[in-house]
């Protein structure tokens, strides 16, 4: 027998059908980590799809209680294994186990999973709509098996097997086919073991959760376009995401991608005057924290030229120079960053931080701060909004508000963006000019705050126009709205009462399920005629 | 000056930049109708996009009242011109003016527009979600200019300038670039005149409604992918729809397509026994009414073999033979139907109606009824679910329920589908086997009813898995849900109260706006801390 790790297929841990294997690397020591993982061939995908489709059939319309039980049990198990999971994820990501992984991130992840459990149980996310007069009743229903491809910048809260996509796909009632991030096969395997145990305890179908470690590009494209699949969630590199999106789009299969975003922040003069020092610290910290590896890292800062702005940038430059560069998640992340930095340089980005700064431990790159003028930016708006995923940022120094307006108009879609303005009204005119234009470009719009920290909330949006996401009507973070991605809208037209799903019957099945009845939201029953 | 009809561009009726012109044809007399219409070049698209983007900017967040006023005024104007519009549309479509066009269809269209006006005014469709603790507030907001391509089978209720896509794109707060159906340029021009008049009366931006008559394929693809555009709605032929979808998908621009659907109806043995004669009449009428030209025409009927089913099919065949074939909307519709019928024949469809039946007036084809066995269907499931758009239908005669199950499993996504079953419980086992499988394939699921008539209701879904629609999470009919297609989800993260849009402020702006506050739907204000 080989020592290659087993995949989780239809309730069994079994040897993969594979051609190749791969190993993960410790990003700090750059040593290969123990464990060999298979690149599955199509046979494994095919078997996983068949099993997932059967599981989707098997999931009764009344399984929401079991799903909630599964998710809660899984969250409990994760917390019971907090320390060992933290160590494992730290070795694969280079991120600190204590505080970060086994601490804040674990807490955020299990909170998100428990919120998803509550949503599954309550079912109010289903957007139930009933017109009694003509007996038309509609609701969101499971879309079918969901394939998930995830990054490793948040080894738990974005993990393909414990992150927001996983939690929301499951909570919406769908089996998941998880494709591990290649940098995190061990963490993902450990999570899959716990998830499978929890799913079995809840007596869910064997194929509720399946795990493959890696696919070649052709099989990935085939998977997302397969008729047995319901939808796909992908967060990762633009090239891989666009290839999968093209394949899924052609087959008419929903795919939710999160590709690239530089999350513009505008610092208006009054805000710099009022809070300059605080903003220098906050902005530098946010750009460099976790080596800048998060989707909403505010990599593009816009200021209006002036002495105070120049001092502001100089102070941030000093912070970039003084901070020890962190470690990036993988050789690939480092290679991509070097390439992205070159794109910015070639497009005219002037490096203002110390280009000769010594890198940090392992996969590391000097902290890199760029500056361009508004005119420079407008000459190459595409290249200069390249996301350099890591410890970098770019300042756009505009000569006036009108130029800043043009810069904002030249942005493509972004996950988040915001404006810092003074409290004394001195920035009001500029704010009013810029805010409506920036608002349209971003999924989440902020005032006077950095985009780090992303509460899992009913009011959160992690999405936005392309390429921040593939469809600006959805969010990938936020319970319950993130569940809607994995649902189809179903109408029941004069269906006999006995044939209606529980949620659509006249009697409210739980007494706390929100339903829109003839235009009014209520938790009441529909009175019998 | 040429006699070529003017386009409506940024508030002016002006000569098109065009290379070619076209005319429409009376489908009954087959004579060319008066009026010459331009095929616009890219210059017109470009100008329309620039104007529409500026109009989208101009539309204040508080314009919902104006939009409602516009839509109501437009509905009033349409009704004032009921007779002349009916005559015009009848000449271009071959459908009867009296009863149908100037009657029922006009009523349905203006009702839909008025429902959209109410939704625009009330704003409860915006899915407002507020978490007070962390001050996160989200809502659906206008997506930007919407391009609309529409069919001519319902010359008013699906018109690019008065149909459901138009009403919902406008009600969601977006300017519309309407591309007329080539068979209906005169009707569309007349509607545009009324719409423009109504928009001006409501003091909306000049480019709120613009009209082009036709584009070449390349310009169509360029339009739907343009960065200035918000989204596209397309209902029409599969080939054209797929080409536009590919272009929009590549650019990451939402496009809602409705391509093809055969709307399967299952007639279980007990239902045939109980109501056979009534079902013969209803099914034949629905298949042949309006020459079968509607999206939810139930072109695929599934029965379990047996003497009663054979008699049922024979009776429907007799109805098909006895009915005078109607007129199809255009030469193109006829050509497509002939081609689609050939696909069905080549795939083994056996024509059981009188193949030599004399056609009706103008563009007409004999009523055509097909029959195949379940095994035949399963041998060519793709070809045999080709939508033959017109006065045709296909019976699939299954040897048992298990075979019917396989037939249903072989279907792609459909707009509508349903099951007729007996009232005495004799069909219960078969129903329970088939219903969950059919449910997953269709946007709208019915019991004991035909899919014609499609109330504009909060509980309606006109959508479904591909190719019935491009995304099963949306509907193109039904207020308010149809509006969600033309919206982006926006979060406001700790945005200062004075900077929040009216809908998200603590005070409920109207007192009847439904908002989800901390998980509870309410029309109340948020109490001050």
PDB file of N, CA and C in Angstrom, chain A residues 57 127 129 131 134 245 249 251-252 256 421-422 431 439-440 442-449 457-459 461 466 471-472 481 484 488-496 499 514 516 519 521, chain B residues 57 127 129 131 245 249 251-252 256 421-422 431 439-440 442-449 455 457-459 461 466 471-472 481 484 488-496 499 514 519 521:
ATOM      1  N   UNK A  57     -30.532  13.904  -3.366  1.00  0.00           N
ATOM      2  CA  UNK A  57     -31.865  13.305  -3.487  1.00  0.00           C
ATOM      3  C   UNK A  57     -32.374  12.831  -2.133  1.00  0.00           C
ATOM      4  N   UNK A 127     -36.614  32.989   1.990  1.00  0.00           N
ATOM      5  CA  UNK A 127     -37.345  34.019   1.272  1.00  0.00           C
ATOM      6  C   UNK A 127     -38.722  33.509   0.852  1.00  0.00           C
ATOM      7  N   UNK A 129     -42.425  33.221   0.088  1.00  0.00           N
ATOM      8  CA  UNK A 129     -43.351  34.231  -0.433  1.00  0.00           C
ATOM      9  C   UNK A 129     -44.638  33.537  -0.843  1.00  0.00           C
ATOM     10  N   UNK A 131     -48.712  34.023  -2.047  1.00  0.00           N
ATOM     11  CA  UNK A 131     -49.914  34.773  -2.389  1.00  0.00           C
ATOM     12  C   UNK A 131     -51.074  33.818  -2.213  1.00  0.00           C
ATOM     13  N   UNK A 134     -54.260  33.420  -5.236  1.00  0.00           N
ATOM     14  CA  UNK A 134     -54.083  32.521  -6.382  1.00  0.00           C
ATOM     15  C   UNK A 134     -53.295  31.280  -6.005  1.00  0.00           C
ATOM     16  N   UNK A 245     -14.681  29.596 -14.247  1.00  0.00           N
ATOM     17  CA  UNK A 245     -15.895  30.369 -14.522  1.00  0.00           C
ATOM     18  C   UNK A 245     -16.349  30.173 -15.965  1.00  0.00           C
ATOM     19  N   UNK A 249     -19.918  28.715 -16.744  1.00  0.00           N
ATOM     20  CA  UNK A 249     -20.844  29.604 -17.457  1.00  0.00           C
ATOM     21  C   UNK A 249     -21.363  28.943 -18.729  1.00  0.00           C
ATOM     22  N   UNK A 251     -21.800  25.917 -19.334  1.00  0.00           N
ATOM     23  CA  UNK A 251     -22.767  24.863 -19.016  1.00  0.00           C
ATOM     24  C   UNK A 251     -23.997  25.417 -18.298  1.00  0.00           C
ATOM     25  N   UNK A 252     -24.017  26.712 -18.049  1.00  0.00           N
ATOM     26  CA  UNK A 252     -25.163  27.300 -17.345  1.00  0.00           C
ATOM     27  C   UNK A 252     -25.216  26.920 -15.875  1.00  0.00           C
ATOM     28  N   UNK A 256     -19.634  31.025  -8.155  1.00  0.00           N
ATOM     29  CA  UNK A 256     -19.378  32.259  -7.408  1.00  0.00           C
ATOM     30  C   UNK A 256     -17.885  32.385  -7.248  1.00  0.00           C
ATOM     31  N   UNK A 421     -13.119  60.988   6.406  1.00  0.00           N
ATOM     32  CA  UNK A 421     -13.341  62.428   6.277  1.00  0.00           C
ATOM     33  C   UNK A 421     -13.344  63.048   7.664  1.00  0.00           C
ATOM     34  N   UNK A 422     -13.196  64.352   7.694  1.00  0.00           N
ATOM     35  CA  UNK A 422     -13.091  65.041   8.974  1.00  0.00           C
ATOM     36  C   UNK A 422     -14.451  65.102   9.660  1.00  0.00           C
ATOM     37  N   UNK A 431     -16.422  64.645   0.066  1.00  0.00           N
ATOM     38  CA  UNK A 431     -17.116  63.387   0.364  1.00  0.00           C
ATOM     39  C   UNK A 431     -18.318  63.216  -0.564  1.00  0.00           C
ATOM     40  N   UNK A 439     -19.276  54.210  -4.011  1.00  0.00           N
ATOM     41  CA  UNK A 439     -20.345  53.309  -3.551  1.00  0.00           C
ATOM     42  C   UNK A 439     -20.688  52.268  -4.629  1.00  0.00           C
ATOM     43  N   UNK A 440     -20.806  52.732  -5.855  1.00  0.00           N
ATOM     44  CA  UNK A 440     -21.190  51.826  -6.946  1.00  0.00           C
ATOM     45  C   UNK A 440     -20.137  50.780  -7.274  1.00  0.00           C
ATOM     46  N   UNK A 442     -18.135  49.158  -5.077  1.00  0.00           N
ATOM     47  CA  UNK A 442     -17.745  48.252  -3.991  1.00  0.00           C
ATOM     48  C   UNK A 442     -18.947  47.539  -3.389  1.00  0.00           C
ATOM     49  N   UNK A 443     -18.716  46.317  -2.920  1.00  0.00           N
ATOM     50  CA  UNK A 443     -19.766  45.597  -2.215  1.00  0.00           C
ATOM     51  C   UNK A 443     -19.999  46.169  -0.828  1.00  0.00           C
ATOM     52  N   UNK A 444     -18.905  46.512  -0.139  1.00  0.00           N
ATOM     53  CA  UNK A 444     -19.008  47.041   1.223  1.00  0.00           C
ATOM     54  C   UNK A 444     -18.373  48.421   1.268  1.00  0.00           C
ATOM     55  N   UNK A 445     -19.120  49.368   1.752  1.00  0.00           N
ATOM     56  CA  UNK A 445     -18.655  50.756   1.795  1.00  0.00           C
ATOM     57  C   UNK A 445     -18.540  51.189   3.248  1.00  0.00           C
ATOM     58  N   UNK A 446     -17.399  51.793   3.566  1.00  0.00           N
ATOM     59  CA  UNK A 446     -17.133  52.128   4.964  1.00  0.00           C
ATOM     60  C   UNK A 446     -16.903  53.624   5.132  1.00  0.00           C
ATOM     61  N   UNK A 447     -17.156  54.093   6.321  1.00  0.00           N
ATOM     62  CA  UNK A 447     -16.773  55.441   6.742  1.00  0.00           C
ATOM     63  C   UNK A 447     -15.780  55.299   7.872  1.00  0.00           C
ATOM     64  N   UNK A 448     -14.640  55.964   7.738  1.00  0.00           N
ATOM     65  CA  UNK A 448     -13.729  56.144   8.875  1.00  0.00           C
ATOM     66  C   UNK A 448     -13.308  54.827   9.490  1.00  0.00           C
ATOM     67  N   UNK A 449     -13.147  53.815   8.659  1.00  0.00           N
ATOM     68  CA  UNK A 449     -12.652  52.553   9.219  1.00  0.00           C
ATOM     69  C   UNK A 449     -11.926  51.732   8.169  1.00  0.00           C
ATOM     70  N   UNK A 457     -22.341  38.822   9.563  1.00  0.00           N
ATOM     71  CA  UNK A 457     -23.529  39.577   9.988  1.00  0.00           C
ATOM     72  C   UNK A 457     -24.555  39.616   8.865  1.00  0.00           C
ATOM     73  N   UNK A 458     -25.795  39.807   9.241  1.00  0.00           N
ATOM     74  CA  UNK A 458     -26.852  39.939   8.250  1.00  0.00           C
ATOM     75  C   UNK A 458     -26.646  41.186   7.395  1.00  0.00           C
ATOM     76  N   UNK A 459     -25.882  42.156   7.895  1.00  0.00           N
ATOM     77  CA  UNK A 459     -25.651  43.386   7.144  1.00  0.00           C
ATOM     78  C   UNK A 459     -24.337  43.406   6.385  1.00  0.00           C
ATOM     79  N   UNK A 461     -21.612  42.508   3.414  1.00  0.00           N
ATOM     80  CA  UNK A 461     -21.501  42.077   2.014  1.00  0.00           C
ATOM     81  C   UNK A 461     -20.033  41.868   1.689  1.00  0.00           C
ATOM     82  N   UNK A 466     -17.742  42.631 -10.714  1.00  0.00           N
ATOM     83  CA  UNK A 466     -16.610  41.899 -11.259  1.00  0.00           C
ATOM     84  C   UNK A 466     -15.381  42.804 -11.340  1.00  0.00           C
ATOM     85  N   UNK A 471     -20.899  38.078  -9.539  1.00  0.00           N
ATOM     86  CA  UNK A 471     -22.265  38.596  -9.625  1.00  0.00           C
ATOM     87  C   UNK A 471     -22.490  39.508  -8.431  1.00  0.00           C
ATOM     88  N   UNK A 472     -22.788  40.794  -8.673  1.00  0.00           N
ATOM     89  CA  UNK A 472     -22.845  41.731  -7.553  1.00  0.00           C
ATOM     90  C   UNK A 472     -24.093  41.602  -6.690  1.00  0.00           C
ATOM     91  N   UNK A 481     -27.496  35.707   4.372  1.00  0.00           N
ATOM     92  CA  UNK A 481     -27.536  35.984   2.933  1.00  0.00           C
ATOM     93  C   UNK A 481     -26.593  35.108   2.100  1.00  0.00           C
ATOM     94  N   UNK A 484     -28.049  32.130   0.112  1.00  0.00           N
ATOM     95  CA  UNK A 484     -28.844  32.293  -1.102  1.00  0.00           C
ATOM     96  C   UNK A 484     -28.098  31.896  -2.369  1.00  0.00           C
ATOM     97  N   UNK A 488     -31.991  27.364  -5.405  1.00  0.00           N
ATOM     98  CA  UNK A 488     -32.806  27.693  -6.572  1.00  0.00           C
ATOM     99  C   UNK A 488     -34.159  28.181  -6.071  1.00  0.00           C
ATOM    100  N   UNK A 489     -34.756  29.060  -6.869  1.00  0.00           N
ATOM    101  CA  UNK A 489     -36.044  29.626  -6.508  1.00  0.00           C
ATOM    102  C   UNK A 489     -37.127  28.718  -7.083  1.00  0.00           C
ATOM    103  N   UNK A 490     -38.018  28.263  -6.223  1.00  0.00           N
ATOM    104  CA  UNK A 490     -39.032  27.298  -6.651  1.00  0.00           C
ATOM    105  C   UNK A 490     -40.428  27.823  -6.323  1.00  0.00           C
ATOM    106  N   UNK A 491     -41.298  27.769  -7.322  1.00  0.00           N
ATOM    107  CA  UNK A 491     -42.689  28.134  -7.090  1.00  0.00           C
ATOM    108  C   UNK A 491     -43.560  26.890  -7.056  1.00  0.00           C
ATOM    109  N   UNK A 492     -44.533  26.910  -6.155  1.00  0.00           N
ATOM    110  CA  UNK A 492     -45.560  25.873  -6.094  1.00  0.00           C
ATOM    111  C   UNK A 492     -46.874  26.524  -6.506  1.00  0.00           C
ATOM    112  N   UNK A 493     -47.390  26.109  -7.640  1.00  0.00           N
ATOM    113  CA  UNK A 493     -48.550  26.750  -8.250  1.00  0.00           C
ATOM    114  C   UNK A 493     -49.762  25.833  -8.060  1.00  0.00           C
ATOM    115  N   UNK A 494     -50.632  26.216  -7.156  1.00  0.00           N
ATOM    116  CA  UNK A 494     -51.824  25.413  -6.847  1.00  0.00           C
ATOM    117  C   UNK A 494     -51.484  23.955  -6.577  1.00  0.00           C
ATOM    118  N   UNK A 495     -50.451  23.781  -5.786  1.00  0.00           N
ATOM    119  CA  UNK A 495     -50.071  22.432  -5.384  1.00  0.00           C
ATOM    120  C   UNK A 495     -50.934  22.042  -4.176  1.00  0.00           C
ATOM    121  N   UNK A 496     -51.391  20.815  -4.185  1.00  0.00           N
ATOM    122  CA  UNK A 496     -52.287  20.368  -3.117  1.00  0.00           C
ATOM    123  C   UNK A 496     -51.610  20.513  -1.748  1.00  0.00           C
ATOM    124  N   UNK A 499     -49.166  18.075  -0.569  1.00  0.00           N
ATOM    125  CA  UNK A 499     -47.939  17.937  -1.364  1.00  0.00           C
ATOM    126  C   UNK A 499     -46.958  19.092  -1.149  1.00  0.00           C
ATOM    127  N   UNK A 514     -39.966  33.218   9.381  1.00  0.00           N
ATOM    128  CA  UNK A 514     -40.482  34.424   8.733  1.00  0.00           C
ATOM    129  C   UNK A 514     -40.929  34.101   7.325  1.00  0.00           C
ATOM    130  N   UNK A 516     -43.246  35.854   3.911  1.00  0.00           N
ATOM    131  CA  UNK A 516     -43.932  37.010   3.337  1.00  0.00           C
ATOM    132  C   UNK A 516     -45.260  36.529   2.770  1.00  0.00           C
ATOM    133  N   UNK A 519     -47.437  40.057   0.850  1.00  0.00           N
ATOM    134  CA  UNK A 519     -46.721  41.318   0.997  1.00  0.00           C
ATOM    135  C   UNK A 519     -46.378  41.701   2.419  1.00  0.00           C
ATOM    136  N   UNK A 521     -44.599  40.542   6.039  1.00  0.00           N
ATOM    137  CA  UNK A 521     -43.721  39.564   6.704  1.00  0.00           C
ATOM    138  C   UNK A 521     -44.331  39.183   8.045  1.00  0.00           C
TER     139      UNK A 521
ATOM    140  N   UNK B  57     -26.211  57.762 -12.885  1.00  0.00           N
ATOM    141  CA  UNK B  57     -25.573  58.626 -11.883  1.00  0.00           C
ATOM    142  C   UNK B  57     -26.545  59.665 -11.337  1.00  0.00           C
ATOM    143  N   UNK B 127     -34.662  44.108   0.260  1.00  0.00           N
ATOM    144  CA  UNK B 127     -34.072  43.141   1.162  1.00  0.00           C
ATOM    145  C   UNK B 127     -33.166  43.839   2.184  1.00  0.00           C
ATOM    146  N   UNK B 129     -31.367  44.831   5.373  1.00  0.00           N
ATOM    147  CA  UNK B 129     -30.908  43.992   6.481  1.00  0.00           C
ATOM    148  C   UNK B 129     -29.986  44.816   7.357  1.00  0.00           C
ATOM    149  N   UNK B 131     -27.896  45.074  11.074  1.00  0.00           N
ATOM    150  CA  UNK B 131     -27.451  44.607  12.384  1.00  0.00           C
ATOM    151  C   UNK B 131     -27.036  45.838  13.153  1.00  0.00           C
ATOM    152  N   UNK B 245     -24.769  35.588 -23.956  1.00  0.00           N
ATOM    153  CA  UNK B 245     -24.396  35.127 -22.613  1.00  0.00           C
ATOM    154  C   UNK B 245     -22.891  34.927 -22.508  1.00  0.00           C
ATOM    155  N   UNK B 249     -20.786  36.935 -19.854  1.00  0.00           N
ATOM    156  CA  UNK B 249     -20.115  36.143 -18.823  1.00  0.00           C
ATOM    157  C   UNK B 249     -18.618  36.432 -18.794  1.00  0.00           C
ATOM    158  N   UNK B 251     -17.119  39.067 -19.532  1.00  0.00           N
ATOM    159  CA  UNK B 251     -16.866  40.386 -18.950  1.00  0.00           C
ATOM    160  C   UNK B 251     -17.339  40.463 -17.504  1.00  0.00           C
ATOM    161  N   UNK B 252     -17.922  39.392 -16.991  1.00  0.00           N
ATOM    162  CA  UNK B 252     -18.418  39.410 -15.619  1.00  0.00           C
ATOM    163  C   UNK B 252     -19.655  40.279 -15.440  1.00  0.00           C
ATOM    164  N   UNK B 256     -29.426  37.759 -17.841  1.00  0.00           N
ATOM    165  CA  UNK B 256     -30.516  36.844 -17.527  1.00  0.00           C
ATOM    166  C   UNK B 256     -31.113  36.375 -18.831  1.00  0.00           C
ATOM    167  N   UNK B 421     -52.800  14.093 -11.034  1.00  0.00           N
ATOM    168  CA  UNK B 421     -53.014  12.820 -10.355  1.00  0.00           C
ATOM    169  C   UNK B 421     -54.470  12.747  -9.896  1.00  0.00           C
ATOM    170  N   UNK B 422     -54.898  11.538  -9.589  1.00  0.00           N
ATOM    171  CA  UNK B 422     -56.304  11.331  -9.218  1.00  0.00           C
ATOM    172  C   UNK B 422     -56.567  11.882  -7.818  1.00  0.00           C
ATOM    173  N   UNK B 431     -47.054   9.506  -7.790  1.00  0.00           N
ATOM    174  CA  UNK B 431     -46.793  10.924  -7.546  1.00  0.00           C
ATOM    175  C   UNK B 431     -45.567  11.092  -6.654  1.00  0.00           C
ATOM    176  N   UNK B 439     -39.656  18.239  -9.464  1.00  0.00           N
ATOM    177  CA  UNK B 439     -39.545  19.491  -8.701  1.00  0.00           C
ATOM    178  C   UNK B 439     -38.174  20.145  -8.930  1.00  0.00           C
ATOM    179  N   UNK B 440     -37.141  19.347  -8.874  1.00  0.00           N
ATOM    180  CA  UNK B 440     -35.781  19.894  -9.012  1.00  0.00           C
ATOM    181  C   UNK B 440     -35.487  20.427 -10.406  1.00  0.00           C
ATOM    182  N   UNK B 442     -37.617  22.101 -12.449  1.00  0.00           N
ATOM    183  CA  UNK B 442     -38.468  23.185 -12.932  1.00  0.00           C
ATOM    184  C   UNK B 442     -38.498  24.369 -11.973  1.00  0.00           C
ATOM    185  N   UNK B 443     -38.669  25.568 -12.523  1.00  0.00           N
ATOM    186  CA  UNK B 443     -38.832  26.743 -11.669  1.00  0.00           C
ATOM    187  C   UNK B 443     -40.206  26.777 -11.019  1.00  0.00           C
ATOM    188  N   UNK B 444     -41.230  26.423 -11.794  1.00  0.00           N
ATOM    189  CA  UNK B 444     -42.602  26.437 -11.288  1.00  0.00           C
ATOM    190  C   UNK B 444     -43.188  25.047 -11.391  1.00  0.00           C
ATOM    191  N   UNK B 445     -43.694  24.553 -10.279  1.00  0.00           N
ATOM    192  CA  UNK B 445     -44.236  23.196 -10.227  1.00  0.00           C
ATOM    193  C   UNK B 445     -45.726  23.283  -9.924  1.00  0.00           C
ATOM    194  N   UNK B 446     -46.502  22.542 -10.724  1.00  0.00           N
ATOM    195  CA  UNK B 446     -47.964  22.641 -10.618  1.00  0.00           C
ATOM    196  C   UNK B 446     -48.593  21.298 -10.290  1.00  0.00           C
ATOM    197  N   UNK B 447     -49.739  21.365  -9.684  1.00  0.00           N
ATOM    198  CA  UNK B 447     -50.596  20.189  -9.499  1.00  0.00           C
ATOM    199  C   UNK B 447     -51.879  20.436 -10.268  1.00  0.00           C
ATOM    200  N   UNK B 448     -52.240  19.493 -11.112  1.00  0.00           N
ATOM    201  CA  UNK B 448     -53.591  19.468 -11.690  1.00  0.00           C
ATOM    202  C   UNK B 448     -53.915  20.757 -12.429  1.00  0.00           C
ATOM    203  N   UNK B 449     -52.913  21.335 -13.070  1.00  0.00           N
ATOM    204  CA  UNK B 449     -53.221  22.524 -13.867  1.00  0.00           C
ATOM    205  C   UNK B 449     -52.230  22.696 -15.008  1.00  0.00           C
ATOM    206  N   UNK B 455     -49.819  34.387 -13.516  1.00  0.00           N
ATOM    207  CA  UNK B 455     -50.095  35.580 -12.721  1.00  0.00           C
ATOM    208  C   UNK B 455     -48.800  36.273 -12.298  1.00  0.00           C
ATOM    209  N   UNK B 457     -47.146  37.600  -9.608  1.00  0.00           N
ATOM    210  CA  UNK B 457     -47.420  37.387  -8.179  1.00  0.00           C
ATOM    211  C   UNK B 457     -46.120  37.250  -7.414  1.00  0.00           C
ATOM    212  N   UNK B 458     -46.173  37.542  -6.136  1.00  0.00           N
ATOM    213  CA  UNK B 458     -44.998  37.372  -5.287  1.00  0.00           C
ATOM    214  C   UNK B 458     -44.605  35.906  -5.187  1.00  0.00           C
ATOM    215  N   UNK B 459     -45.544  34.995  -5.472  1.00  0.00           N
ATOM    216  CA  UNK B 459     -45.247  33.568  -5.388  1.00  0.00           C
ATOM    217  C   UNK B 459     -44.914  32.923  -6.727  1.00  0.00           C
ATOM    218  N   UNK B 461     -42.666  31.969 -10.059  1.00  0.00           N
ATOM    219  CA  UNK B 461     -41.289  31.847 -10.558  1.00  0.00           C
ATOM    220  C   UNK B 461     -41.340  31.515 -12.038  1.00  0.00           C
ATOM    221  N   UNK B 466     -30.725  25.921 -16.031  1.00  0.00           N
ATOM    222  CA  UNK B 466     -30.342  26.083 -17.428  1.00  0.00           C
ATOM    223  C   UNK B 466     -30.856  24.912 -18.264  1.00  0.00           C
ATOM    224  N   UNK B 471     -29.715  31.295 -14.491  1.00  0.00           N
ATOM    225  CA  UNK B 471     -29.403  31.159 -13.062  1.00  0.00           C
ATOM    226  C   UNK B 471     -30.694  30.820 -12.337  1.00  0.00           C
ATOM    227  N   UNK B 472     -30.745  29.665 -11.643  1.00  0.00           N
ATOM    228  CA  UNK B 472     -32.013  29.219 -11.074  1.00  0.00           C
ATOM    229  C   UNK B 472     -32.433  29.974  -9.812  1.00  0.00           C
ATOM    230  N   UNK B 481     -40.086  40.011  -6.812  1.00  0.00           N
ATOM    231  CA  UNK B 481     -38.822  39.277  -6.931  1.00  0.00           C
ATOM    232  C   UNK B 481     -38.076  39.519  -8.245  1.00  0.00           C
ATOM    233  N   UNK B 484     -35.040  41.902  -8.266  1.00  0.00           N
ATOM    234  CA  UNK B 484     -33.741  41.545  -7.688  1.00  0.00           C
ATOM    235  C   UNK B 484     -32.672  41.257  -8.734  1.00  0.00           C
ATOM    236  N   UNK B 488     -27.569  45.347  -7.228  1.00  0.00           N
ATOM    237  CA  UNK B 488     -26.371  44.871  -6.561  1.00  0.00           C
ATOM    238  C   UNK B 488     -26.581  44.982  -5.057  1.00  0.00           C
ATOM    239  N   UNK B 489     -25.935  44.072  -4.346  1.00  0.00           N
ATOM    240  CA  UNK B 489     -26.064  44.039  -2.899  1.00  0.00           C
ATOM    241  C   UNK B 489     -24.992  44.950  -2.310  1.00  0.00           C
ATOM    242  N   UNK B 490     -25.414  45.907  -1.504  1.00  0.00           N
ATOM    243  CA  UNK B 490     -24.484  46.898  -0.969  1.00  0.00           C
ATOM    244  C   UNK B 490     -24.539  46.907   0.552  1.00  0.00           C
ATOM    245  N   UNK B 491     -23.377  46.854   1.166  1.00  0.00           N
ATOM    246  CA  UNK B 491     -23.307  46.979   2.616  1.00  0.00           C
ATOM    247  C   UNK B 491     -22.762  48.344   2.992  1.00  0.00           C
ATOM    248  N   UNK B 492     -23.323  48.910   4.045  1.00  0.00           N
ATOM    249  CA  UNK B 492     -22.817  50.147   4.649  1.00  0.00           C
ATOM    250  C   UNK B 492     -22.259  49.776   6.017  1.00  0.00           C
ATOM    251  N   UNK B 493     -20.956  49.888   6.152  1.00  0.00           N
ATOM    252  CA  UNK B 493     -20.256  49.429   7.343  1.00  0.00           C
ATOM    253  C   UNK B 493     -19.852  50.651   8.176  1.00  0.00           C
ATOM    254  N   UNK B 494     -20.554  50.853   9.266  1.00  0.00           N
ATOM    255  CA  UNK B 494     -20.292  51.996  10.148  1.00  0.00           C
ATOM    256  C   UNK B 494     -20.246  53.308   9.374  1.00  0.00           C
ATOM    257  N   UNK B 495     -21.201  53.461   8.494  1.00  0.00           N
ATOM    258  CA  UNK B 495     -21.314  54.711   7.744  1.00  0.00           C
ATOM    259  C   UNK B 495     -22.082  55.715   8.612  1.00  0.00           C
ATOM    260  N   UNK B 496     -21.616  56.948   8.624  1.00  0.00           N
ATOM    261  CA  UNK B 496     -22.239  57.963   9.483  1.00  0.00           C
ATOM    262  C   UNK B 496     -23.725  58.117   9.142  1.00  0.00           C
ATOM    263  N   UNK B 499     -24.802  60.046   6.234  1.00  0.00           N
ATOM    264  CA  UNK B 499     -24.374  59.556   4.918  1.00  0.00           C
ATOM    265  C   UNK B 499     -25.157  58.329   4.455  1.00  0.00           C
ATOM    266  N   UNK B 514     -40.624  47.374   4.698  1.00  0.00           N
ATOM    267  CA  UNK B 514     -40.217  46.199   5.475  1.00  0.00           C
ATOM    268  C   UNK B 514     -38.700  46.129   5.539  1.00  0.00           C
ATOM    269  N   UNK B 519     -32.563  40.318  12.497  1.00  0.00           N
ATOM    270  CA  UNK B 519     -33.242  39.035  12.299  1.00  0.00           C
ATOM    271  C   UNK B 519     -34.755  39.095  12.348  1.00  0.00           C
ATOM    272  N   UNK B 521     -38.265  40.910  10.925  1.00  0.00           N
ATOM    273  CA  UNK B 521     -38.851  41.774   9.893  1.00  0.00           C
ATOM    274  C   UNK B 521     -39.814  42.754  10.552  1.00  0.00           C
TER     275      UNK B 521
END
